[in-house]
mmCIF file of C-alpha atoms in Angstrom:
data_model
loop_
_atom_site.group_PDB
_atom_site.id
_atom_site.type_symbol
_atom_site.label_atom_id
_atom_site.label_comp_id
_atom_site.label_asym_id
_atom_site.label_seq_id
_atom_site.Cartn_x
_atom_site.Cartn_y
_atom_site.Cartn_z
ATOM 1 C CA UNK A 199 7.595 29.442 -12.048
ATOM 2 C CA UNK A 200 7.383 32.459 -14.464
ATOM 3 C CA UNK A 201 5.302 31.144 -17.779
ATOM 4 C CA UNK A 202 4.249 27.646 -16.574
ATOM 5 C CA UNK A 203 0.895 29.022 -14.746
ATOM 6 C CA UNK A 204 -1.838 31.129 -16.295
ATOM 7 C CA UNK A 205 -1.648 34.591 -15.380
ATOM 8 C CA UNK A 206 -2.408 35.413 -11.873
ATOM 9 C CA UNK A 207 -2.119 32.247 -10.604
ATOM 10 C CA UNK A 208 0.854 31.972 -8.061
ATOM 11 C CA UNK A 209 -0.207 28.014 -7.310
ATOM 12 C CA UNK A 210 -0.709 24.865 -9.331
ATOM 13 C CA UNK A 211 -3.758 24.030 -6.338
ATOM 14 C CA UNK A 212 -5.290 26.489 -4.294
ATOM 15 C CA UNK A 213 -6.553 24.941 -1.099
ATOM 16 C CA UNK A 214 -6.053 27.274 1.835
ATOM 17 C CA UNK A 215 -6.996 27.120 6.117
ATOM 18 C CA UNK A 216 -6.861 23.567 8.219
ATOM 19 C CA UNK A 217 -7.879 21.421 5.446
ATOM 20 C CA UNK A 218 -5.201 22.062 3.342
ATOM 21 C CA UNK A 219 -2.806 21.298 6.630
ATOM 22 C CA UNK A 220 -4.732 18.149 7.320
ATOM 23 C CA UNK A 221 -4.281 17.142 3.948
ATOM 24 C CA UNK A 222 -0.865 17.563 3.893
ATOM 25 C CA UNK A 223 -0.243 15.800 6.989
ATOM 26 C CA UNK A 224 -2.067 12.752 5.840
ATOM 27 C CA UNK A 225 0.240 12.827 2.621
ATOM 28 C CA UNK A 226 3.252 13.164 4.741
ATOM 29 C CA UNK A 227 2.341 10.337 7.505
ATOM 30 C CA UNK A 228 1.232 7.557 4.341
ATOM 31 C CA UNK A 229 3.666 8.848 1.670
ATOM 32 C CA UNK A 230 6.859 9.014 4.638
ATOM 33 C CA UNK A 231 6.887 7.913 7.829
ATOM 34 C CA UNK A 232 10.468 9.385 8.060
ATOM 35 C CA UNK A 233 9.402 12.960 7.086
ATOM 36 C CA UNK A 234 6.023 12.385 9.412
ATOM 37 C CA UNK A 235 8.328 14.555 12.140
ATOM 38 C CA UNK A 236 10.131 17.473 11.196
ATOM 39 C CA UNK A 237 11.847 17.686 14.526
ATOM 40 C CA UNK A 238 15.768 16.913 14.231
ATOM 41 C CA UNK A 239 17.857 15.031 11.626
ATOM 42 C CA UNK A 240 15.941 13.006 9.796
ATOM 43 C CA UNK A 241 18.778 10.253 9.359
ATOM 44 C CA UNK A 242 18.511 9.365 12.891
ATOM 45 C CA UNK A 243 14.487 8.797 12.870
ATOM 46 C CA UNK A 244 13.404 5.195 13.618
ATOM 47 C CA UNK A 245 12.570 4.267 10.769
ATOM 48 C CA UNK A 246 15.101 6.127 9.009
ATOM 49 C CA UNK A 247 17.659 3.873 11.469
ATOM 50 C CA UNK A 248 15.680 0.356 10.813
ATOM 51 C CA UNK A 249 15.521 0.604 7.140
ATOM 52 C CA UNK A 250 19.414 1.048 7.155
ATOM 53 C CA UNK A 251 19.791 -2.140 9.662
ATOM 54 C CA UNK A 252 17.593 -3.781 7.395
ATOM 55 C CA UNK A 253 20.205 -2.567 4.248
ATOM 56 C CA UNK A 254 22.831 -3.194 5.206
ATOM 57 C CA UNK A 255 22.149 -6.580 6.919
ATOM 58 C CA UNK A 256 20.463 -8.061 3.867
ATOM 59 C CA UNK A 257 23.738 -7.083 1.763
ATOM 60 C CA UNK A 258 25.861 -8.905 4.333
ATOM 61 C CA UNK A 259 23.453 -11.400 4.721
ATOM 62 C CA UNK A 260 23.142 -11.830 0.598
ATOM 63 C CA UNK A 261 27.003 -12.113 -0.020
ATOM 64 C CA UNK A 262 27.892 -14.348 2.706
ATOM 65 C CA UNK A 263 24.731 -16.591 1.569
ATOM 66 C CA UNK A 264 25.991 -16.359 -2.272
ATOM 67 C CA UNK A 265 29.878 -17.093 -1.155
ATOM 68 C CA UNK A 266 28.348 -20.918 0.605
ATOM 69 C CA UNK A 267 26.054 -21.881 -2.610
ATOM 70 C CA UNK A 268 28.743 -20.809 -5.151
ATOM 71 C CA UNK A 269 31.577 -23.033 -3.296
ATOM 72 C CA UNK A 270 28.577 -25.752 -2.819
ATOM 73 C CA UNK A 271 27.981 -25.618 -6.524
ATOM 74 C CA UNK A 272 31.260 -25.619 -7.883
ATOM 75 C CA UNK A 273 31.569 -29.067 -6.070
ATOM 76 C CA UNK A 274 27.709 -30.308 -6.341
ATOM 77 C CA UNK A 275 27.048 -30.655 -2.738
ATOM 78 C CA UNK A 276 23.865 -29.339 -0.979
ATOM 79 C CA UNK A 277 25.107 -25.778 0.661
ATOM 80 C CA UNK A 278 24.487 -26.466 4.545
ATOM 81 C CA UNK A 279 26.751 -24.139 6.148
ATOM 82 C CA UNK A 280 26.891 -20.514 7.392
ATOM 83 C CA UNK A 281 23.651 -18.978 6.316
ATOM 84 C CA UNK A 282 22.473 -22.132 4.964
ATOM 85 C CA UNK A 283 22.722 -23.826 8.256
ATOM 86 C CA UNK A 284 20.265 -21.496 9.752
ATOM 87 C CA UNK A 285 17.511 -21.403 6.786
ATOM 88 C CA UNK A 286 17.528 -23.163 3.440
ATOM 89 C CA UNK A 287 16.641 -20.196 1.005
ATOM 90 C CA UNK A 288 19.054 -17.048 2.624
ATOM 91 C CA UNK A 289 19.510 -14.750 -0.389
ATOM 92 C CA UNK A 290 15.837 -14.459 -0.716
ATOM 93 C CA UNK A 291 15.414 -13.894 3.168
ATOM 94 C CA UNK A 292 18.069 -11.179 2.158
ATOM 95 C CA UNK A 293 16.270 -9.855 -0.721
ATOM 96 C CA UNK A 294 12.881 -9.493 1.225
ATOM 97 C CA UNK A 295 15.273 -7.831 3.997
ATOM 98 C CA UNK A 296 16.737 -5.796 1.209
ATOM 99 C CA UNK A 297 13.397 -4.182 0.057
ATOM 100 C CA UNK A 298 11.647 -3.982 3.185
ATOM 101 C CA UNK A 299 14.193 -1.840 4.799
ATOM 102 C CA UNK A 300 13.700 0.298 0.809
ATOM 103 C CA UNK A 301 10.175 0.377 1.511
ATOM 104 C CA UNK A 302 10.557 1.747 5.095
ATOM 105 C CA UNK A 303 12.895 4.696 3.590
ATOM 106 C CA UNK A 304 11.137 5.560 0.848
ATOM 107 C CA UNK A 305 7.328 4.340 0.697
ATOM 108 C CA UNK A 306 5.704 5.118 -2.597
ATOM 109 C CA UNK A 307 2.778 3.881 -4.454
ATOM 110 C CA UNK A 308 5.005 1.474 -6.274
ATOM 111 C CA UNK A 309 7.227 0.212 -3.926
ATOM 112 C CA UNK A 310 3.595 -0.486 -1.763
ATOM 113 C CA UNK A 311 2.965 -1.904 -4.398
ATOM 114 C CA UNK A 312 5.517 -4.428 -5.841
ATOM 115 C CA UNK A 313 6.878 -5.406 -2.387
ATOM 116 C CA UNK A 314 4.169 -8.097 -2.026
ATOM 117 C CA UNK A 315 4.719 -9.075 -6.101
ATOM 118 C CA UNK A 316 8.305 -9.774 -5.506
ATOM 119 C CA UNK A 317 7.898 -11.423 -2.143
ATOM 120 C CA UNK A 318 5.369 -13.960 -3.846
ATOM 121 C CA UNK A 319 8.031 -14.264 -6.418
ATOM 122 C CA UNK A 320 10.754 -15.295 -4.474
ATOM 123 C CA UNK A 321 8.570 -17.554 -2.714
ATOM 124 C CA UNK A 322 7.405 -19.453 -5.561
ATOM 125 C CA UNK A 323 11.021 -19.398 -6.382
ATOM 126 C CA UNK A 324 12.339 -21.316 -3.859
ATOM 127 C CA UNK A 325 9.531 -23.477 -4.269
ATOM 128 C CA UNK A 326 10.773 -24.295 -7.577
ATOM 129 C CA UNK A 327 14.304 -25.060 -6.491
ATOM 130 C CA UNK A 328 13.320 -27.272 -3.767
ATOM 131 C CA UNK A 329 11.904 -29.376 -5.803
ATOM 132 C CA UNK A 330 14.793 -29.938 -7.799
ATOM 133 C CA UNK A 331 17.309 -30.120 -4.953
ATOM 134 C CA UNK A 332 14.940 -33.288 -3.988
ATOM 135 C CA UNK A 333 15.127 -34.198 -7.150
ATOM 136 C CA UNK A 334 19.063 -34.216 -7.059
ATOM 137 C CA UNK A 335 19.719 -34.885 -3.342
ATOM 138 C CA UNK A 336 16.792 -36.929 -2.440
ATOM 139 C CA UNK A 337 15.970 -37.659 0.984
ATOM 140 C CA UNK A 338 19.254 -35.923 2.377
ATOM 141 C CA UNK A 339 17.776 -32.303 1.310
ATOM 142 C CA UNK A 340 14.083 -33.811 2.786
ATOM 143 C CA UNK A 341 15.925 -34.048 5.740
ATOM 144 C CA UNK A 342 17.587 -30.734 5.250
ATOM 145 C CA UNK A 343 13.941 -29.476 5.057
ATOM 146 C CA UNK A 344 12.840 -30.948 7.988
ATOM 147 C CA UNK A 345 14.958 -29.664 10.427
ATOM 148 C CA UNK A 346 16.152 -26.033 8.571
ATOM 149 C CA UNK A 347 12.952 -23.425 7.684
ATOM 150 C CA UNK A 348 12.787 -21.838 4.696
ATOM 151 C CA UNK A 349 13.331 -18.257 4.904
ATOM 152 C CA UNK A 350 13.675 -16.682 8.849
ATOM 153 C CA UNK A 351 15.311 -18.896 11.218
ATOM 154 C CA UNK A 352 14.131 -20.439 14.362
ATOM 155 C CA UNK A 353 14.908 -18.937 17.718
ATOM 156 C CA UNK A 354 14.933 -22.061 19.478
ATOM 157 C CA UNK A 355 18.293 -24.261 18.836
ATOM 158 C CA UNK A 356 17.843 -26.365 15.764
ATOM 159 C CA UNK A 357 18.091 -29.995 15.318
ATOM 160 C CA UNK A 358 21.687 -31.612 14.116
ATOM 161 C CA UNK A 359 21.976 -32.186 10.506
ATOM 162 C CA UNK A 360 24.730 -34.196 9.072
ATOM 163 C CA UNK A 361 27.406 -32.061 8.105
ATOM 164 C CA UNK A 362 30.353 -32.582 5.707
ATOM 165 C CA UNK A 363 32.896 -30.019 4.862
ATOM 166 C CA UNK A 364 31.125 -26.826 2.789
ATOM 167 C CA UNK A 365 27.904 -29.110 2.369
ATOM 168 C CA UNK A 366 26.333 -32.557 1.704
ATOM 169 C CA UNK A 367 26.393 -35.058 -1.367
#
């Protein structure tokens, strides 16, 4: 770092003996939980492993949700099949999936941060849109809404809803 420090320094912080290694293990475990251990390949760590699973499956999870709404929409029904048969808002279950499994591989200050911000604002999102689907669909999407939760699904079997080809009128 020739000509960036004053002379004779050879650091930008000088903190030397076990508190400088307890400090820098506390910034390691907080700042990284995939870096906390140095031993082996740090693609196969846990976390490392659950935050790709977490990826990946959003991404599936978000285009098969998108392909449903968009044929739904193009023909004004209520989108009740594949991912919407399961929960009623999937490509914001897929978006909190998305930036969960972001926040597990790379935890910062602002992805601590803004992963509760944009959580809330999905949520209020699909607050929003319920109330105009009830608006549109009436009690067909209350019923929708009685038997389908809104963003993880249920691991018991779920009631029947009435089901029409790609969706409901």
């Amino acid at each position: 770092m020739g000509g960036l420090l004053p002379a004779g320094r050879r650091s930008v912080e000088v903190v030397s003996g076990k508190a400088a290694a307890l400090r820098n293990r506390v910034i390691l475990a907080v700042t990284s939980p995939i870096c906390a251990s140095k031993k082996g390949n740090p693609h196969f760590d846990p976390f490392h492993i659950m935050s790709s699973v977490f990826i990946f499956g959003g991404f599936i999870w978000l285009s098969s949700a998108w392909e449903v709404l968009y044929k739904a929409q193009r023909r004004h029904l209520l989108a009740i099949t594949g991912p919407y048969a399961s929960v009623r808002h999937p490509q914001y279950s897929a978006f909190i999936l998305i930036m969960l499994g972001f926040l597990l591989q790379w935890p910062t200050i602002p992805t601590l941060m803004m992963f509760p911000v944009l959580v809330t604002m999905y949520v209020k999102l699909a607050h929003r849109e319920e109330k105009e689907a009830i608006t549109e669909f009436g009690d067909i999407y209350a019923r929708y809404m009685a038997v389908t939760p809104a963003f993880f699904p249920r691991l018991s079997i779920k009631q029947d809803m009435p089901q029409a080809s790609g969706g409901i009128r």
